[in-house]
Short mmCIF file of C-alpha atoms in Angstrom, two decimals:
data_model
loop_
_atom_site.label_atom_id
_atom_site.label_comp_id
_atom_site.label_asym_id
_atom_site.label_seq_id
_atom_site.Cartn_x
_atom_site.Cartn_y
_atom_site.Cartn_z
CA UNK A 1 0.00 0.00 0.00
CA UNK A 2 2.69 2.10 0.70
CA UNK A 3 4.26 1.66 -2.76
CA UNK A 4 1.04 2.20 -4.07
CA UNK A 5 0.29 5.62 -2.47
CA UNK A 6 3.93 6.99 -2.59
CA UNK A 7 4.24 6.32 -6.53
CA UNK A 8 0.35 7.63 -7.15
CA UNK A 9 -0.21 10.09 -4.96
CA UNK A 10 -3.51 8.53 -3.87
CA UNK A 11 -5.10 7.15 -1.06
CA UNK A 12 -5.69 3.40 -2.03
CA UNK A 13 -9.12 2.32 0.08
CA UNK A 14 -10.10 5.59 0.81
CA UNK A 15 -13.77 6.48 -0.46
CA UNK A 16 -16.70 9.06 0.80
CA UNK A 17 -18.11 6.86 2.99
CA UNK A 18 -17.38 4.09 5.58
CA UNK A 19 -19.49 1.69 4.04
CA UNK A 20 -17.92 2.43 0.76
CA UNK A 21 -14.34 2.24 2.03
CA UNK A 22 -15.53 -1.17 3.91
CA UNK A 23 -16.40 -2.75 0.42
CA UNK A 24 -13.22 -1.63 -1.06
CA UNK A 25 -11.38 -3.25 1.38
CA UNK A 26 -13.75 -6.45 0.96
CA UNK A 27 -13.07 -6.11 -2.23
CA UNK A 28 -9.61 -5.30 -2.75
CA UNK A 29 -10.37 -3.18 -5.61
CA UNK A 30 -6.87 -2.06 -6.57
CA UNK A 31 -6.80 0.06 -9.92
CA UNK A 32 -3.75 0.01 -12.02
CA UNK A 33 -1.39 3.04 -10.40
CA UNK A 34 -0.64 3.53 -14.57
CA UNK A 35 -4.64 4.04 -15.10
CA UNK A 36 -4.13 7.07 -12.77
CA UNK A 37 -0.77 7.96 -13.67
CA UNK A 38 0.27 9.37 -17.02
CA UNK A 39 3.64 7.92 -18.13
CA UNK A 40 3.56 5.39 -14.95
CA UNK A 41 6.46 3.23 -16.10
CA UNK A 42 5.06 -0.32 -17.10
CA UNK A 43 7.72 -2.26 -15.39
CA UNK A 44 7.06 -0.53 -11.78
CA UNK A 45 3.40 -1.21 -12.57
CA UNK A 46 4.09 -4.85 -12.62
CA UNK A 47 5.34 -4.28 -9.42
CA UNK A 48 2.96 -2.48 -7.63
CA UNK A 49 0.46 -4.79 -8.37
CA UNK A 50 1.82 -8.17 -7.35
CA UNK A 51 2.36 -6.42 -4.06
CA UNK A 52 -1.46 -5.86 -4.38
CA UNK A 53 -2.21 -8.92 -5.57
CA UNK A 54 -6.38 -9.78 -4.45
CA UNK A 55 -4.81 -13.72 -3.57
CA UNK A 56 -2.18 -14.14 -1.43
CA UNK A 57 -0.59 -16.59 -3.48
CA UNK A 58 0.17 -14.23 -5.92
CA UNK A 59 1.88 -11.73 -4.08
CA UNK A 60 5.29 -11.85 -2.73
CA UNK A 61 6.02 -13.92 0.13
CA UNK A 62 8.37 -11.72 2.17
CA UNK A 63 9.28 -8.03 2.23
CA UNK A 64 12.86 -9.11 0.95
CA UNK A 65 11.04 -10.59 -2.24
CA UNK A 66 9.58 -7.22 -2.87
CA UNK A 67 12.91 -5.40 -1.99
CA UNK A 68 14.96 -7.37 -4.29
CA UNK A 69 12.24 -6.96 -7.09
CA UNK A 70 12.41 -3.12 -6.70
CA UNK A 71 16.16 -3.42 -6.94
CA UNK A 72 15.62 -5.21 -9.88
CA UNK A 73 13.45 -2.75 -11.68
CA UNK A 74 15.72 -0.29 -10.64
CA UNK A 75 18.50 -1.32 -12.64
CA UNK A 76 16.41 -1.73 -15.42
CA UNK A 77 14.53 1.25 -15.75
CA UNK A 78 15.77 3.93 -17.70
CA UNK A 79 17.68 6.59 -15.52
CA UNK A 80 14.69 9.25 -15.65
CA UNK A 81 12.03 6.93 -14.45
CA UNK A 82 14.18 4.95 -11.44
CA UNK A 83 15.10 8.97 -10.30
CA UNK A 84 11.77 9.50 -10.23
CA UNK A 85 11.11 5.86 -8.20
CA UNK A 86 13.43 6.99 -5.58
CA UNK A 87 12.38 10.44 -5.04
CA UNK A 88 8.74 8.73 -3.97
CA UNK A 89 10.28 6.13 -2.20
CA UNK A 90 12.59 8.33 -0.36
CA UNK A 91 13.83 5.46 2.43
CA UNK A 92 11.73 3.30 2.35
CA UNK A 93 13.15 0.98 0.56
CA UNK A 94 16.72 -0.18 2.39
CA UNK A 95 19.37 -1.27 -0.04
CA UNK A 96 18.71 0.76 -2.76
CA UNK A 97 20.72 3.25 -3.29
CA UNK A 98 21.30 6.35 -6.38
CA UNK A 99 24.81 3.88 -6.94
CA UNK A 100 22.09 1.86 -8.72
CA UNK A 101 22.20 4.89 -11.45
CA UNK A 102 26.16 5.43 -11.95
CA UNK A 103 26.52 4.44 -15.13
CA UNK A 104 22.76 5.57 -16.60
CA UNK A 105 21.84 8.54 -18.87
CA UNK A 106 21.32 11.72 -16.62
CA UNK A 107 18.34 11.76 -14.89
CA UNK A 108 15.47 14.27 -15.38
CA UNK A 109 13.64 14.73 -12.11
CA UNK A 110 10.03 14.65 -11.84
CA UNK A 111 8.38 18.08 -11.08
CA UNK A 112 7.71 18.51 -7.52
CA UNK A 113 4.13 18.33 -6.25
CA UNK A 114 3.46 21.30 -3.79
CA UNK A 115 0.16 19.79 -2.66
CA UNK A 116 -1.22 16.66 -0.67
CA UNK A 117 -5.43 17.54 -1.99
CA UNK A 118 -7.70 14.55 -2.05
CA UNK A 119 -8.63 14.04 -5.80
CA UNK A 120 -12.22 12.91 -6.08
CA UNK A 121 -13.48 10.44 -8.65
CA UNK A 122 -16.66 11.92 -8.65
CA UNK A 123 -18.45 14.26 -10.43
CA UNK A 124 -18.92 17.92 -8.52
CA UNK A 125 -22.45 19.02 -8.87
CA UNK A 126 -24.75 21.96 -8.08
CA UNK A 127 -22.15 24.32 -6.16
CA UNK A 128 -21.20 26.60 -8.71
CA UNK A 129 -22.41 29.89 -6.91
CA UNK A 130 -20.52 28.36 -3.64
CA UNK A 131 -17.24 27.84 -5.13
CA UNK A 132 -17.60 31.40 -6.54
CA UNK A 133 -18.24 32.95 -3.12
CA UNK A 134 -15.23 30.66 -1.55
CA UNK A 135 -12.97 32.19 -3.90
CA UNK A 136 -14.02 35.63 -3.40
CA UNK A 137 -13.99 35.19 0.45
CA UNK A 138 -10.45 33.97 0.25
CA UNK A 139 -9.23 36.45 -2.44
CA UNK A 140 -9.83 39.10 -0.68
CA UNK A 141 -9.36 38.77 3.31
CA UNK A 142 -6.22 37.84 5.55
CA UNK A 143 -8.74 36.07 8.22
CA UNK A 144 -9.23 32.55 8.40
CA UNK A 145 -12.56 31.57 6.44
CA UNK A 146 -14.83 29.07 7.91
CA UNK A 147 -16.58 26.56 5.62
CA UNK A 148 -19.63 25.58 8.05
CA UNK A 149 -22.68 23.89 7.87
CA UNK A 150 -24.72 20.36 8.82
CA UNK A 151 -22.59 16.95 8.94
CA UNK A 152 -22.81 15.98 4.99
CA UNK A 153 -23.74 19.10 3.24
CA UNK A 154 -20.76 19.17 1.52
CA UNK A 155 -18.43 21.19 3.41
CA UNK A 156 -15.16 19.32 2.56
CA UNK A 157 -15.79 18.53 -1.14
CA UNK A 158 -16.71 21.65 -1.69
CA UNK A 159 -13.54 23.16 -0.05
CA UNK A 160 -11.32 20.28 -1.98
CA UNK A 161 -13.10 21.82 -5.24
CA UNK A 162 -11.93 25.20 -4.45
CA UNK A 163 -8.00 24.19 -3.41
CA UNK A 164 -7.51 22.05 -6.88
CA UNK A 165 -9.08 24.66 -8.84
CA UNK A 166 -6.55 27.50 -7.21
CA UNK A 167 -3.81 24.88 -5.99
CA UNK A 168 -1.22 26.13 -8.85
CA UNK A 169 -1.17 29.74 -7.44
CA UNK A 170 0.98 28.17 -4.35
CA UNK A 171 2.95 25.47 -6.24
CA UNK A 172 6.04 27.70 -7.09
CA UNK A 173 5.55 29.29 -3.12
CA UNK A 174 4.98 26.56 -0.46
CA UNK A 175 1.98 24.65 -1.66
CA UNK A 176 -1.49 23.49 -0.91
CA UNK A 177 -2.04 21.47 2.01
CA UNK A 178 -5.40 19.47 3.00
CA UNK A 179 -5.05 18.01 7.16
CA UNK A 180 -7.54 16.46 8.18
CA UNK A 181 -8.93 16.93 11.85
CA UNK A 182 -11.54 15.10 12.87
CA UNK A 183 -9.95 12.64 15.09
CA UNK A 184 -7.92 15.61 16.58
CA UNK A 185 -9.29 17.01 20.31
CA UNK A 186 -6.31 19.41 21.11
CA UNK A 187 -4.42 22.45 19.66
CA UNK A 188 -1.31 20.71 20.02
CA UNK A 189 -2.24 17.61 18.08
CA UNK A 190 -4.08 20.01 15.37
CA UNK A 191 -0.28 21.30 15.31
CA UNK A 192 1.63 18.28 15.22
CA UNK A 193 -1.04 16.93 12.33
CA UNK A 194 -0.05 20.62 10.41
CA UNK A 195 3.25 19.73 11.17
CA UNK A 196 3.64 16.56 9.56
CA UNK A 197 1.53 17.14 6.88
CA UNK A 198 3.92 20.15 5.60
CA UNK A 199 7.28 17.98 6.19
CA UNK A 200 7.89 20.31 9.26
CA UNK A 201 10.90 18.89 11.57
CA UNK A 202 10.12 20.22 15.16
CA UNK A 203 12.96 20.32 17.30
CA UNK A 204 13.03 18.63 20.68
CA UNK A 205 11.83 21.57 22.89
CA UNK A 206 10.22 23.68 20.13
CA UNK A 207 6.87 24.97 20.07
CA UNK A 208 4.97 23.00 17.44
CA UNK A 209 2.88 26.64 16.76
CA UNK A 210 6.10 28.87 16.85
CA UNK A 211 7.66 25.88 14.41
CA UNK A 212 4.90 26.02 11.97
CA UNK A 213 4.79 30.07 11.73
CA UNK A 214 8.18 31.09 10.98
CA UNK A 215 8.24 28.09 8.56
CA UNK A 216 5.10 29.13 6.82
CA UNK A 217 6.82 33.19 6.92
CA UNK A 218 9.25 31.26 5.35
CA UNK A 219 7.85 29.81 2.38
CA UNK A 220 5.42 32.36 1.05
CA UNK A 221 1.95 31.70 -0.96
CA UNK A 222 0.90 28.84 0.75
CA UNK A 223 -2.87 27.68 0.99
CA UNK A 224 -3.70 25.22 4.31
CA UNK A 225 -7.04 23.79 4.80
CA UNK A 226 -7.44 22.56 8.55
CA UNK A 227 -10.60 19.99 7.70
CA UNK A 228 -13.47 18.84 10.58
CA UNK A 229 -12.01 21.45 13.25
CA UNK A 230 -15.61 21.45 15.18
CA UNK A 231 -14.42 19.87 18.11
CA UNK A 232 -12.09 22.82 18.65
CA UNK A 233 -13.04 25.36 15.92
CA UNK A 234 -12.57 28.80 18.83
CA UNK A 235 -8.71 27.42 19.87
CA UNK A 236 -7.96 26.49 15.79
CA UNK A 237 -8.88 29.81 15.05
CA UNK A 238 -6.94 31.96 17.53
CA UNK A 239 -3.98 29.56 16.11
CA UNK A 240 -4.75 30.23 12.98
CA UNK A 241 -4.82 33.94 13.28
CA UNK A 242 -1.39 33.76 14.95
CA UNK A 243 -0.04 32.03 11.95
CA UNK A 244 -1.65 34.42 9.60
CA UNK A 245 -0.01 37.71 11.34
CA UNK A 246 3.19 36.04 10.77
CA UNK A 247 2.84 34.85 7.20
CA UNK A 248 1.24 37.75 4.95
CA UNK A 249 1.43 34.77 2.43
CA UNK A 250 -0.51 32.04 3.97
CA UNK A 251 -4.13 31.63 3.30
CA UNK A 252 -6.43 29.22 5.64
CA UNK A 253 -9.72 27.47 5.40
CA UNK A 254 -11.48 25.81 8.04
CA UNK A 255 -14.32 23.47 8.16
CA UNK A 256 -16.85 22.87 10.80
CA UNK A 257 -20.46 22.11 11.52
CA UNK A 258 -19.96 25.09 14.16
CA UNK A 259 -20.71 28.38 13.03
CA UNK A 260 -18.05 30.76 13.59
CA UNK A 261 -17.59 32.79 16.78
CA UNK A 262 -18.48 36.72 16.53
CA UNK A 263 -14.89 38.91 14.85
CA UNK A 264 -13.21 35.28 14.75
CA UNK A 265 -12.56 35.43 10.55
CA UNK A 266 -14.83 35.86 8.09
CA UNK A 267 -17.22 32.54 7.09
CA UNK A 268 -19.29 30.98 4.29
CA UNK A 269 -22.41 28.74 5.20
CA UNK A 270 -23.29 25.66 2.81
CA UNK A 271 -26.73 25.07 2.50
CA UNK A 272 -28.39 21.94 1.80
CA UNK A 273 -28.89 21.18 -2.25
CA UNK A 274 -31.94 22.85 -3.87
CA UNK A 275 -34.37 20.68 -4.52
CA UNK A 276 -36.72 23.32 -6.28
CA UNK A 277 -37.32 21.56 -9.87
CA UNK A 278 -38.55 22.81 -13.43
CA UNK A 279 -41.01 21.57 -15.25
CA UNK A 280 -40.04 18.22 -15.99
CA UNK A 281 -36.42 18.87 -15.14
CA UNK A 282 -34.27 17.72 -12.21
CA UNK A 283 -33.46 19.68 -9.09
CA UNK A 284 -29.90 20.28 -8.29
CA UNK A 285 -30.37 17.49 -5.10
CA UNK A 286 -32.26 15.13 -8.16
CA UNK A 287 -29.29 15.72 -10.64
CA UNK A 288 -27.06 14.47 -7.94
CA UNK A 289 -28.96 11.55 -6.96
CA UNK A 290 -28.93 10.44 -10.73
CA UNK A 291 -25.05 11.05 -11.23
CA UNK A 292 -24.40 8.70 -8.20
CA UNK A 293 -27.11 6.47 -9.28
CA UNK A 294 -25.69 5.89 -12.26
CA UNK A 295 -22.36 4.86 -10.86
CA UNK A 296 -24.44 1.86 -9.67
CA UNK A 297 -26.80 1.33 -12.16
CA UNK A 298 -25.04 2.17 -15.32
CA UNK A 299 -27.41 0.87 -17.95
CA UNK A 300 -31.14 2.62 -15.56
CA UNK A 301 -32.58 5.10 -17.48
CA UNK A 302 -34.56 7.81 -15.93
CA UNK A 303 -37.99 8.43 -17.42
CA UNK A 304 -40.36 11.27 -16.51
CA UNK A 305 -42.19 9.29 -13.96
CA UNK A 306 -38.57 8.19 -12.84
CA UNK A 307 -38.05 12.23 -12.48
CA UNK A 308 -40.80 13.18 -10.37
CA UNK A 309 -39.88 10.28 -8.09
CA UNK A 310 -36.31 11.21 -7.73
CA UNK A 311 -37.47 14.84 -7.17
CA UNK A 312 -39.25 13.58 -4.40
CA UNK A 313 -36.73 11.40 -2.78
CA UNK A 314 -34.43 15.14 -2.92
CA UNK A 315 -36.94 16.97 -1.17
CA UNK A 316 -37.53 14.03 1.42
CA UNK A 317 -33.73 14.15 2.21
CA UNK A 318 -34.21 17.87 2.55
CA UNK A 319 -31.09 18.38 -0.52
CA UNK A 320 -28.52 16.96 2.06
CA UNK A 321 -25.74 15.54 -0.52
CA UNK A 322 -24.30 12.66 1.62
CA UNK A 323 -27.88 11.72 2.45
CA UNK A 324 -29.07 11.54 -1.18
CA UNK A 325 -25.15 9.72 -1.83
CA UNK A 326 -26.58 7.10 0.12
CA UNK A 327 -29.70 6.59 -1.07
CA UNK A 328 -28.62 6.59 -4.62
CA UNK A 329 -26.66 3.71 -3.95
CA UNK A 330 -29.71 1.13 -3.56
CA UNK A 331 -30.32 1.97 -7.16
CA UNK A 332 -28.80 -1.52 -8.02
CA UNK A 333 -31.79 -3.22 -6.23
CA UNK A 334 -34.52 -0.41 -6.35
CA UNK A 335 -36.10 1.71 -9.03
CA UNK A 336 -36.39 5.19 -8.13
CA UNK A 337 -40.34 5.02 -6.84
CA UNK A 338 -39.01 2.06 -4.69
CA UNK A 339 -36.29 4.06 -2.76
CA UNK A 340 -39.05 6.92 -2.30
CA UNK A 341 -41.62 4.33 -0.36
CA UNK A 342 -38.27 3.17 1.57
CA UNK A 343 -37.40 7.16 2.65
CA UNK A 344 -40.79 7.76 3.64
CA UNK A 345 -41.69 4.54 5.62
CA UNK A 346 -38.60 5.23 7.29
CA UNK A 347 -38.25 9.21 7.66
CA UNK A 348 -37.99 10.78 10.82
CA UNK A 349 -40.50 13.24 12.04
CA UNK A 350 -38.83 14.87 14.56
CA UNK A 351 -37.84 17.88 12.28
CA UNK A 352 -34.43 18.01 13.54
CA UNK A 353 -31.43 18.62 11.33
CA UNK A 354 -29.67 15.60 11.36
CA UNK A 355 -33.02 13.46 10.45
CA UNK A 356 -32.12 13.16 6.97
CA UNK A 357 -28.75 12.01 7.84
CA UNK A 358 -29.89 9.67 10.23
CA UNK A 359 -32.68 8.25 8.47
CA UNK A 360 -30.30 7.92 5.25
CA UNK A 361 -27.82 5.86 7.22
CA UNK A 362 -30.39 4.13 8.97
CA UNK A 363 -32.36 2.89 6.09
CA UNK A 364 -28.79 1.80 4.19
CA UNK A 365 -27.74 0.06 7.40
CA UNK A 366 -31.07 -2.33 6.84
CA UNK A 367 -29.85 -2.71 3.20
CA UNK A 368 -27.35 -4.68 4.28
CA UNK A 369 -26.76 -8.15 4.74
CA UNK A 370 -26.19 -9.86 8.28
CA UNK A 371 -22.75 -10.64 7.39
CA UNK A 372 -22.08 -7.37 6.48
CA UNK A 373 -23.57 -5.78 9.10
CA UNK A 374 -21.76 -7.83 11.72
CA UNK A 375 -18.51 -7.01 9.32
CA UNK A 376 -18.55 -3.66 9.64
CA UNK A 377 -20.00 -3.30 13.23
CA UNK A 378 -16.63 -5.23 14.09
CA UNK A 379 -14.31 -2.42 12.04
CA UNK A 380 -16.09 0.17 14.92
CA UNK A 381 -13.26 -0.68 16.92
CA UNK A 382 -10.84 2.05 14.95
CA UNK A 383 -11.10 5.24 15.92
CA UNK A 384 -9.77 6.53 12.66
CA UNK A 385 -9.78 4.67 9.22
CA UNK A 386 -8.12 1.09 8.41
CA UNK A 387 -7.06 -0.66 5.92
CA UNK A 388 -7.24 -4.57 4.50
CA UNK A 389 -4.64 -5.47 7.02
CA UNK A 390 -6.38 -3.95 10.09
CA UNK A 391 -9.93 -5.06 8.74
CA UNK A 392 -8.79 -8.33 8.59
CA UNK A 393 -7.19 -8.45 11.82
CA UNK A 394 -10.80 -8.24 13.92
CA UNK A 395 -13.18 -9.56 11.25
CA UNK A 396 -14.58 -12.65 12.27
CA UNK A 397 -17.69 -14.15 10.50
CA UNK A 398 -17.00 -17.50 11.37
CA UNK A 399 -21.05 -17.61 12.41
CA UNK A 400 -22.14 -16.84 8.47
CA UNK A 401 -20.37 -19.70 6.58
CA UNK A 402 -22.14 -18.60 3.82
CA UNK A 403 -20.23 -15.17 3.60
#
């Protein structure tokens, strides 16, 4: 895995939802890094995915197998592509060594990547007026701006959308970082997760905030999104303004379901999808549901009636993107009037703004098979994310021998 992400860039497993991630990992859907990768050199491709082979069998057997492979493909890749090999690889690999590349052409380095953004595989829908007001927001104050609105309107993506569509402004300067914070409860673990995320080596002793400052005064336009602060959004912005005085360069974005405090940076609420329709045309929230439904149902099509159903599954999820995400994925088993019947047996009247959420997650929980259930309620035991490995480790489903 490490391979994998080092050479692509990309988080293997990682998807937009638990349950997603959790059937990745079940799985093992592993794409070819030189699908994602223009230029990926074939032979390191090879590589990679024996590592990553889905039976054990074919994989190597040791991590001395896979060590002497990569020394291997290092001799025989041309001296342009094994530079760029060992620039990703950095140490991980013990043994291999630029000695390896003596007596081969000079090598032409690959241009640096100033940035560590997430790159979604979906489409981005229905937030054009959003990203517009991000961008003037950030353009044009020296505050920290606050993303903030209910858990799964969007606030991340729509943040992600704005960093990879300004992320080469900061690429010559000191880059474009994404650091994620939702399993952080303290400033100095928000710090030491800034930290690590810009390659920041903190002296024994040394402040992690003073660290990060002079180093960010340091490197000029730089762009740092602090992601799922709402556990401590007052403390991450008092930091944040510190940093800021000291780096006229540095630009911040925060997200949080918290709305900001009063003079604490300037802010930008996301609001749930529209679900207002035309006649006979899809709502913003419907035109999502469709684009994800179609990543499960490829060959549905969507007739009027189709239309007015989906419109109404939008409006009964109240526009709430993760919400309708989740719905759309029972489009495999369901036709669109099918899902609405499921929504409204199962929707929440208690008018609060999570019910959509909650009745979402509820109703995809019950889609699920025992096994799976029991599967995933057994991954609960990570605090953060996991992989394959870790999955593996407490699975047991030894009572479904069916599975």
């Amino acid at each position: 895995m490490i391979l994998f992400e080092l050479t692509t860039h990309r988080r293997l497993f990682r998807r937009h939802s638990i349950l997603e991630t959790l059937n990745a990992i079940k799985r093992c859907e592993v794409p070819a890094p030189s699908s994602l990768v223009p230029g990926y050199p074939a032979a390191l491709d090879l590589v990679v995915q024996t590592a990553l082979a889905r039976r054990p069998a074919q994989r190597y057997q040791s991590a001395e197998e896979l060590r002497l492979a990569l020394v291997e493909l290092l001799r025989a890749l041309r001296g342009g592509e094994a530079r760029y090999l060992l620039e990703q690889l950095v140490d991980e690999v013990s043994g291999v060594s630029d000695a390896i590349l003596v007596e081969e052409e000079p090598a032409i380095s690959a241009p640096a990547i100033l940035h560590n953004l997430p790159n979604p595989s979906q489409s981005f829908l229905g937030r054009i007026r959003e990203l517009e007001q991000l961008a003037g927001i950030v353009g044009q104050t020296t505050h920290p701006v606050t993303v903030y609105g209910p858990p799964g309107v969007g606030k991340t993506r729509l943040t992600v959308e704005y960093a990879r569509a300004v992320h080469e402004n900061y690429a010559s300067e000191g880059g474009a970082w994404f650091c994620e914070m939702d399993m952080v409860s303290t400033t100095e673990g928000l710090c030491a997760v800034v930290a690590a995320t810009i390659g920041l080596d903190v002296e024994l002793g040394q402040s992690y905030s003073t660290a990060i400052a002079t180093a960010m005064a340091s490197r000029g336009a730089t762009l740092l999104i602090l992601d799922s602060v709402d556990q401590l959004i007052e403390p991450a912005l008092v930091i944040a303004n510190e940093w800021l005085e000291e780096a006229p360069g540095l630009r911040i974005i925060l997200t949080s379901r918290t709305r900001v405090p009063y003079n604490a940076g300037e802010a930008l609420e996301v609001e749930p999808l529209s679900q207002e329709p035309g006649p006979d045309t899809l709502s913003p929230a419907a035109q999502l549901f469709i684009d994800r439904a179609r990543e499960f149902a490829p060959d549905r099509r969507f007739g009027k009636e189709d239309i007015a159903a989906v419109n109404r599954a939008a409006r009964i999820l109240d526009g709430m993107p993760f919400a309708i995400e989740l719905a759309a994925a029972r489009a495999a088993e369901l036709t669109a009037h099918e899902i609405v019947e499921e929504l409204t047996r199962s929707r929440d009247e208690d008018g609060s703004d999570y019910a959509p959420l909650v009745d979402a997650l509820e109703w995809s929980w019950s889609m699920l098979l025992p096994f799976e259930q029991a599967a995933l309620a057994q991954c609960s035991v990570f605090s953060g994310g996991f992989d394959l490995h870790a999955a593996d480790s407490v699975i047991d489903l030894s009572d479904f021998p069916d599975a």
